[in-house]
Amino acid sequence: GRGSLPLPAGEGWGEGFLTGRASRRFSLAATLLTVAITALAFALRVVGLDAESLWFDTAHSGVVALNSTVGQVVQGAAADYQAPAYFVLQHFWLMVAQQDFWLGYPSVMAGTLIIPLSFAFGHRLFDANAGLAAALISTLTTYQVYYSRYPRAYILLAFLGLLAAYWLHRALFPQREAGAPGLPVRRALPWLAHGGTVVVALYTQPYAFFIVAAMWGAAGLHALLLRRGNLLPLIATAVLVGGEIGRAHV
């Protein structure tokens, strides 16, 4: 009827009625808002970062990271039954400075990077308005602010989990421009990026296993029911990731 205006295919509520110059203005406004929200997130996470004293759990991160070599850092993490990636990151970061403020800075950056990634993923799933809502929620959620100021691997795991989900969605649902060739290498890139992110996540925190298991379980069920073509690359990715993690533990 006269009251129904169908959205163009692939467009969301924020962009569906916009074309040409208006659409470009909308995209620019969404980008500027994302930058502003990200700046707010950074401020909430970094201001007063060194106001609280370190205690055993947080000080232990510095003790492990300040070992002389990467090999000693890995051994120190393993001795405490911890995955090594976060401590190796801190090892190199603390070459810049070793005050309490700098000890927590990698977590600040990981927590801040969640914001534009939330926008990108929300925009991909729905539209720019959903992306902005996701970015704002991630900015203000108290547990994200807390763990972004906490010098342990938890917020880095959150970032890597979201990044792995983003790449998995791109692998499962490729959105090519009209007429763009679907080259095998181009189709493989999201799978490679997803697999690499999963490996880093598993080296960052053992709890990543549960995130990955949930993602792969859902993706496998979707492939079995709706898109059989995704089943083989999903299995291949799981085999390669499992082989890398298994090799590292031999």
Short mmCIF file of C-alpha atoms in Angstrom, two decimals, residues 5-89:
data_model
loop_
_atom_site.label_atom_id
_atom_site.label_comp_id
_atom_site.label_asym_id
_atom_site.label_seq_id
_atom_site.Cartn_x
_atom_site.Cartn_y
_atom_site.Cartn_z
CA LEU A 5 8.18 1.54 1.30
CA PRO A 6 10.30 -1.61 0.93
CA LEU A 7 13.98 -1.29 1.71
CA PRO A 8 16.44 -1.96 -1.09
CA ALA A 9 18.07 -5.39 -0.86
CA GLY A 10 20.95 -5.48 1.59
CA GLU A 11 20.17 -2.09 3.20
CA GLY A 12 19.24 -1.44 6.80
CA TRP A 13 16.77 0.98 8.32
CA GLY A 14 19.40 3.70 8.64
CA GLU A 15 20.42 3.60 4.99
CA GLY A 16 17.50 2.00 3.13
CA PHE A 17 15.83 5.26 2.07
CA LEU A 18 19.06 7.08 1.25
CA THR A 19 20.77 7.25 -2.10
CA GLY A 20 23.68 9.14 -3.61
CA ARG A 21 24.85 12.20 -1.70
CA ALA A 22 22.48 11.64 1.25
CA SER A 23 23.82 8.10 1.71
CA ARG A 24 27.41 9.38 1.68
CA ARG A 25 26.52 12.00 4.28
CA PHE A 26 24.92 9.33 6.45
CA SER A 27 28.03 7.14 6.20
CA LEU A 28 30.30 10.09 7.06
CA ALA A 29 28.13 10.98 10.06
CA ALA A 30 28.19 7.36 11.29
CA THR A 31 31.97 7.26 10.92
CA LEU A 32 32.44 10.52 12.83
CA LEU A 33 30.11 9.33 15.58
CA THR A 34 32.08 6.08 15.84
CA VAL A 35 35.32 8.04 16.17
CA ALA A 36 33.75 10.21 18.91
CA ILE A 37 32.40 7.17 20.78
CA THR A 38 35.80 5.47 20.51
CA ALA A 39 37.49 8.58 21.94
CA LEU A 40 35.03 8.54 24.85
CA ALA A 41 35.75 4.84 25.43
CA PHE A 42 39.49 5.51 25.48
CA ALA A 43 39.05 8.32 28.02
CA LEU A 44 36.90 6.16 30.32
CA ARG A 45 39.54 3.44 30.24
CA VAL A 46 42.76 5.45 30.49
CA VAL A 47 42.00 8.32 32.90
CA GLY A 48 43.32 7.45 36.37
CA LEU A 49 44.69 4.14 35.14
CA ASP A 50 47.44 4.12 37.77
CA ALA A 51 45.22 5.38 40.60
CA GLU A 52 44.74 1.92 42.12
CA SER A 53 47.62 -0.02 43.63
CA LEU A 54 48.65 -3.31 42.08
CA TRP A 55 47.86 -6.48 43.98
CA PHE A 56 49.09 -10.05 43.57
CA ASP A 57 47.15 -11.03 40.45
CA THR A 58 47.95 -7.84 38.53
CA ALA A 59 51.52 -7.50 39.80
CA HIS A 60 52.15 -11.08 38.71
CA SER A 61 51.52 -10.02 35.09
CA GLY A 62 54.41 -7.58 35.34
CA VAL A 63 56.68 -10.10 37.04
CA VAL A 64 56.16 -12.64 34.24
CA ALA A 65 56.38 -10.05 31.45
CA LEU A 66 59.63 -8.58 32.78
CA ASN A 67 61.60 -11.79 32.29
CA SER A 68 64.72 -11.22 30.19
CA THR A 69 63.73 -13.22 27.10
CA VAL A 70 60.56 -14.30 25.35
CA GLY A 71 61.41 -17.92 26.15
CA GLN A 72 61.55 -17.12 29.85
CA VAL A 73 58.24 -15.25 29.59
CA VAL A 74 56.62 -18.31 28.01
CA GLN A 75 58.11 -20.58 30.68
CA GLY A 76 56.92 -18.24 33.44
CA ALA A 77 53.39 -18.23 32.05
CA ALA A 78 53.39 -22.01 31.69
CA ALA A 79 54.61 -22.44 35.28
CA ASP A 80 51.47 -20.57 36.39
CA TYR A 81 49.25 -22.56 33.97
CA GLN A 82 48.65 -19.46 31.86
CA ALA A 83 48.60 -19.02 28.08
CA PRO A 84 51.59 -16.93 26.98
CA ALA A 85 50.39 -14.44 24.33
CA TYR A 86 49.31 -11.63 26.67
CA PHE A 87 52.51 -11.83 28.71
CA VAL A 88 54.63 -11.78 25.53
CA LEU A 89 52.72 -8.67 24.40
#
